[in-house]
Amino acid sequence: MNLTTEAEHKAAVKEFRTLATDEETHHARLLVLRDAIHAFEEANGHNPGPPTTVAGRLQVEMFKRRLKQKQLAQLLEVGESRLSEVLRGRRAANGDFLRRMYQKLGIPAAEVLELTA
């Protein structure tokens, strides 16, 4: 399968999501769609890039380290509710919080300072 237009890509993604609800039945078709979608996205510069928000960066760290929110709060030495509010965008990350991201998670200071709320 070869996708050549944005419309074909959009239709393939829609079909993939529909078929994914019953993965066992549609496994072979899902693999074909997965590969075609990936090839199209690589060929056409579909790259989301690194996260630009505090919440996005924290979610990447949670994924990479296989941490639950509670474990990340412990690692950062902040309350679970504070972390939850930052992740949901209900509370801005103050200087202390950003410093903890740098010190406790090892995220480069320049990268931490470029993140938005």
C-alpha positions as CSV (number, residue, x, y, z in Angstrom):
1,M,0.0,0.0,0.0
2,N,1.3,3.4,-1.0
3,L,-0.2,6.6,0.3
4,T,0.5,9.6,-1.9
5,T,-1.9,12.4,-0.8
6,E,-3.0,14.0,2.5
7,A,-6.5,12.7,1.8
8,E,-5.3,9.1,1.5
9,H,-3.3,9.5,4.6
10,K,-6.3,10.9,6.5
11,A,-8.5,8.1,5.3
12,A,-5.8,5.5,6.3
13,V,-5.5,6.9,9.8
14,K,-9.3,6.9,10.2
15,E,-9.5,3.3,9.0
16,F,-6.6,2.3,11.3
17,R,-8.4,3.8,14.3
18,T,-11.6,2.0,13.4
19,L,-9.9,-1.4,12.9
20,A,-7.8,-1.0,16.1
21,T,-11.0,-1.4,18.2
22,D,-10.9,-5.1,17.3
23,E,-7.2,-5.7,16.8
24,E,-7.3,-9.5,16.9
25,T,-9.7,-9.7,13.9
26,H,-7.9,-7.0,11.8
27,H,-4.3,-7.6,12.7
28,A,-3.0,-8.1,9.2
29,R,-4.7,-5.1,7.8
30,L,-3.5,-3.0,10.8
31,L,0.1,-3.9,10.0
32,V,-0.3,-2.9,6.4
33,L,-1.9,0.4,7.4
34,R,0.7,1.1,10.1
35,D,3.5,0.7,7.6
36,A,1.9,2.8,4.9
37,I,1.0,5.6,7.4
38,H,4.6,5.5,8.8
39,A,6.1,5.7,5.3
40,F,3.9,8.6,4.2
41,E,4.6,10.5,7.4
42,E,8.4,10.1,7.1
43,A,8.4,11.0,3.4
44,N,6.3,14.2,4.1
45,G,7.9,15.5,7.2
46,H,5.3,14.6,9.7
47,N,7.4,14.9,12.8
48,P,5.8,16.3,16.0
49,G,9.2,17.3,17.4
50,P,10.0,17.6,21.1
51,P,7.3,18.8,23.6
52,T,7.3,22.6,24.2
53,T,5.3,22.6,27.4
54,V,6.1,21.6,31.0
55,A,3.3,19.1,31.0
56,G,4.4,17.6,27.7
57,R,8.0,17.3,28.9
58,L,7.0,15.6,32.1
59,Q,4.8,13.1,30.2
60,V,7.8,12.2,28.0
61,E,9.9,11.6,31.2
62,M,7.1,9.5,32.7
63,F,6.9,7.4,29.6
64,K,10.7,7.0,29.2
65,R,11.2,6.1,32.8
66,R,8.0,4.1,33.1
67,L,6.8,6.1,36.0
68,K,3.4,6.6,37.3
69,Q,2.3,10.1,38.4
70,K,2.7,9.3,42.0
71,Q,6.3,8.0,41.4
72,L,7.2,11.2,39.5
73,A,5.8,13.3,42.3
74,Q,8.1,11.4,44.8
75,L,11.1,11.8,42.5
76,L,10.5,15.5,42.1
77,E,9.7,15.8,45.9
78,V,6.4,17.6,45.3
79,G,2.9,16.8,46.3
80,E,0.8,14.6,44.0
81,S,-1.9,17.3,43.8
82,R,0.7,19.9,42.8
83,L,2.1,17.7,40.0
84,S,-1.4,16.8,38.9
85,E,-2.3,20.5,38.6
86,V,0.8,21.2,36.5
87,L,0.2,18.2,34.3
88,R,-3.4,19.3,33.7
89,G,-2.4,22.9,33.0
90,R,-4.4,24.2,36.1
91,R,-1.2,25.5,37.7
92,A,1.9,27.0,36.3
93,A,5.3,25.5,37.0
94,N,7.1,28.1,39.2
95,G,10.9,28.5,39.4
96,D,11.2,25.9,42.2
97,F,9.3,23.3,40.1
98,L,11.5,24.0,37.1
99,R,14.6,23.8,39.2
100,R,13.4,20.3,40.4
101,M,13.0,19.2,36.8
102,Y,16.6,20.2,36.1
103,Q,18.1,18.7,39.3
104,K,15.9,15.6,39.8
105,L,15.3,14.6,36.2
106,G,18.5,15.8,34.7
107,I,16.7,17.9,32.0
108,P,19.2,20.5,30.7
109,A,18.5,23.9,32.2
110,A,18.3,25.6,28.8
111,E,15.6,23.2,27.8
112,V,13.6,23.6,31.0
113,L,13.7,27.4,30.6
114,E,12.4,27.2,27.1
115,L,9.3,25.3,28.1
116,T,5.9,27.1,28.2
117,A,3.2,26.7,30.7
